[in-house]
Every structure is written in structure tokens, then in C-alpha cells.
Amino acid sequence: MSMLVLKICAGTWENASRDKRELSVCRELGYETLVLAKGKENDHGREEDIEGYKVRRFSTRPLGNKIPENINRGISLFTWARYARKLQPVIITGHDLIGLLIGWMSNMFRRDKAKLVYDSHEFEIGRNAKRNKAQIWWITHLERFLIKRCAFSIMVNDSIADEVQKIHKLEQRPIVVRSTPEKWELHPEKSKELRKQFLKEMPGVNYLLMYHGFVTSGRGVENAIKTAAKFDDVGVIVLGHISGGDYRKSLDRLIQKEGMENKVLFHDAVPHSELSDYIGAMDLSTILSDIPGKSYYYGLPNKFFESIQSLVPIISTDLPEIKRIVDQYEIGLTCPVGDIETAVNCIRKLREDSHLYEQMKRNLLEAKNDLCWENEKRVLLDAYAPLTEDSYCLIEEK
């Protein structure tokens, strides 16, 4: 009988680089892996292969579109849990709190219960700034109930791990696995060609800033545009999926207001294997996030490590986890939240001080070698290895 690790994701499981790295560790330890994820209205187990990972799609509207969404979602918790139970996994890892809840529900009345793992991709209690007090109370108590029933939990940085341990009074601190990519092989010639293309499309621009990732409010796209607008020759590349047409229109209005019509270029998201070529074409990577909630405040996003792997200095809001690494390795500059003037001065400093800029490029080589998945995954291997032994014992007993 094979040992199955089941990843449950109530979303569409797109661009799930963190989950894929986690599951790659499970495979390294000898597990079979499977993902349950959101599909279309009529999906009930439709199977896809996504970059070598088996994904089965299920609807979150099992009763159809005529039934209210909240009722559909409530019923789908039970339909997903029932299917997960039939698979008899030895380990269930929740992509977030909802995935973990479904996993726990699938364990109810099951004699050979699956081990539960909570992979929290951000600070769940502070994830949505619009939650009211009742919702925060419910999320807090649900997380506390579930996290104490896990074999272990995974947080993306030390600040979140410390906060979660404190809030829930946990004896066992969650392990910290940062969202570092594998060490990237760079292609400088491809980056040079892309840079030429970008500059050709933006006449008069000779210095490039990049925002990459999901393009939505609060993540620093607006601040990057406002900062670049203070220079005559600085352009912005915005690379990634845009959250919606209304948001794109709001960006277009900002671009017009700031006089940046020919200095901002939107580019669709590119395959992960090509991302370093695009980031490497830039002079600076920007993470000028606002802070709509504690989850952003404690953020340590993928784009930060991807910029390091691409050897591009970083201008960032001085969020604690980002600032700690930027200062430790001296690979960029930080500024207070929403402080456009300081961001402008940071860029001016790096443009005028070529020695400082080149030193940061050299420092990035050290950071690149340290902050990569080849090193980070050791924590996850150590956490999963004991569960492997338990799973083998369980199979032999059967």
C-alpha cells in the first residue's frame, strides 16, 4: 500500500510554487502525492497534471448556481471531506485554514486517522483587514482548535511563528519554512535582450523598476508608479496577473495623473522558469507595500526571494522580516510605509553611488547561495521524516 500525502487547497491551485516545493520534499521521502483543488461547477474529481503533480478538481458549488454561495460552500466542505476520507491518506496538509478544516473533518470517525499538517501561507488571523471582531474571534478559535491537532505547523517566517505560538499558547512552536525558490540559473544574455525590448517600448526611459507578482491594491504597484514619476527617465514594468478590470482602470487613471503614460509597461505573468530573465533585466526590484493588515506587516513574499535569486537590488517598505534580511546582507534600501520621498531618495542614492550599487550586487551572490530551497528544505525534511516512520508502521499493522 502506498503512502499518500494529500494537499487540500480550496483555491484553484495556480502558481502554487510553495506547495510544489513542500510536496517535492514528501516525494523525496517516498510518499505519493495528490492535490484536491477547486474546479468548475460540474467538476467532481476531474484530474489534471500540473508540472508533474496530480490534481483532482472539485466544485465549490455542488448544489448549482441557483443556491446561495454560502450554502454551497458549506455543503462543499462535507463533499470534499468525504472524498478525502475515501482516499485514506496517511498525511493531509492544508494549504490554508480551510484546507486544514476539510482534512480534520475527513478524519472524523476514522480509526487510522491521517496525520495533519498546517501549512499557513500567511498570518491567517490578520489576513483580511475587513474582517469584523466576530469573524476574527471565529478564525482565531478555529485555528487554535485545529493547530493543536496537527503533527506540526508551518509558518513562512519567524515573526508569524512567534505570534501564532503566543496567541494560541502553543508548547510546540511552528516550524519556519520561508518561501525561497531553488537556486536559479541565470541567463544574462536573455535579460539584456529583454531590457533592450522594454527600453525600446518606453522612449526616454533608461532606468527600470519592476513590480512582479499578483497585481492588486496594497502590494505597492501604485507606490512604484508614484516614485518613478519623480524622475524623467525611470520606467516601471508591472509583471503579473491583474486582479480585475476595475483595478486596471484605477491604475490607468493614476498613470495619467502622474504623467507616466509612456513609462509604465504591463506584462502578463510568465512561466516561473523564465521569471529570472525578466527580473534580471531590471535595475531595481520594488516591494513598496502598504499595510492593510498584520499579514502584510509580517510579510516575506516570494517576490523578495525571487529578486535575490535574480541578483537585483531591492527597494522595499521597511516591514520587519524584509528589513531584517535586507540589512543583514546589505542588498537594498528600505523606507517607511507610503513614504514616496524617501523611496525617491533611495533610488537616487543607488543611481548616483555606483560603488554602493555594485557592492549590493556582490552581496546578493552571498544571499542567493544562502536563501535558496536547497538549504530551506532541510527544516521540512526533518519535520516530515518522523511521520514517514510512523506511516510505515501503520501500513505494516494493516
XYZ file of C-alpha atoms in Angstrom, residues 97-98 124-127 131 134-145 168:
20
model
C -7.077 27.046 7.353
C -9.980 25.909 5.157
C -4.209 33.905 8.970
C -5.712 35.886 11.847
C -4.590 39.148 10.228
C -5.090 38.080 6.622
C -12.871 41.182 8.994
C -16.819 38.350 15.335
C -15.030 36.968 12.284
C -11.614 37.438 13.907
C -12.861 35.671 17.041
C -14.132 32.747 14.958
C -10.949 32.459 12.863
C -8.768 32.656 15.979
C -10.651 29.901 17.809
C -10.881 27.682 14.729
C -7.152 27.982 14.106
C -6.409 27.258 17.771
C -8.645 24.167 17.729
C -2.564 30.074 20.895
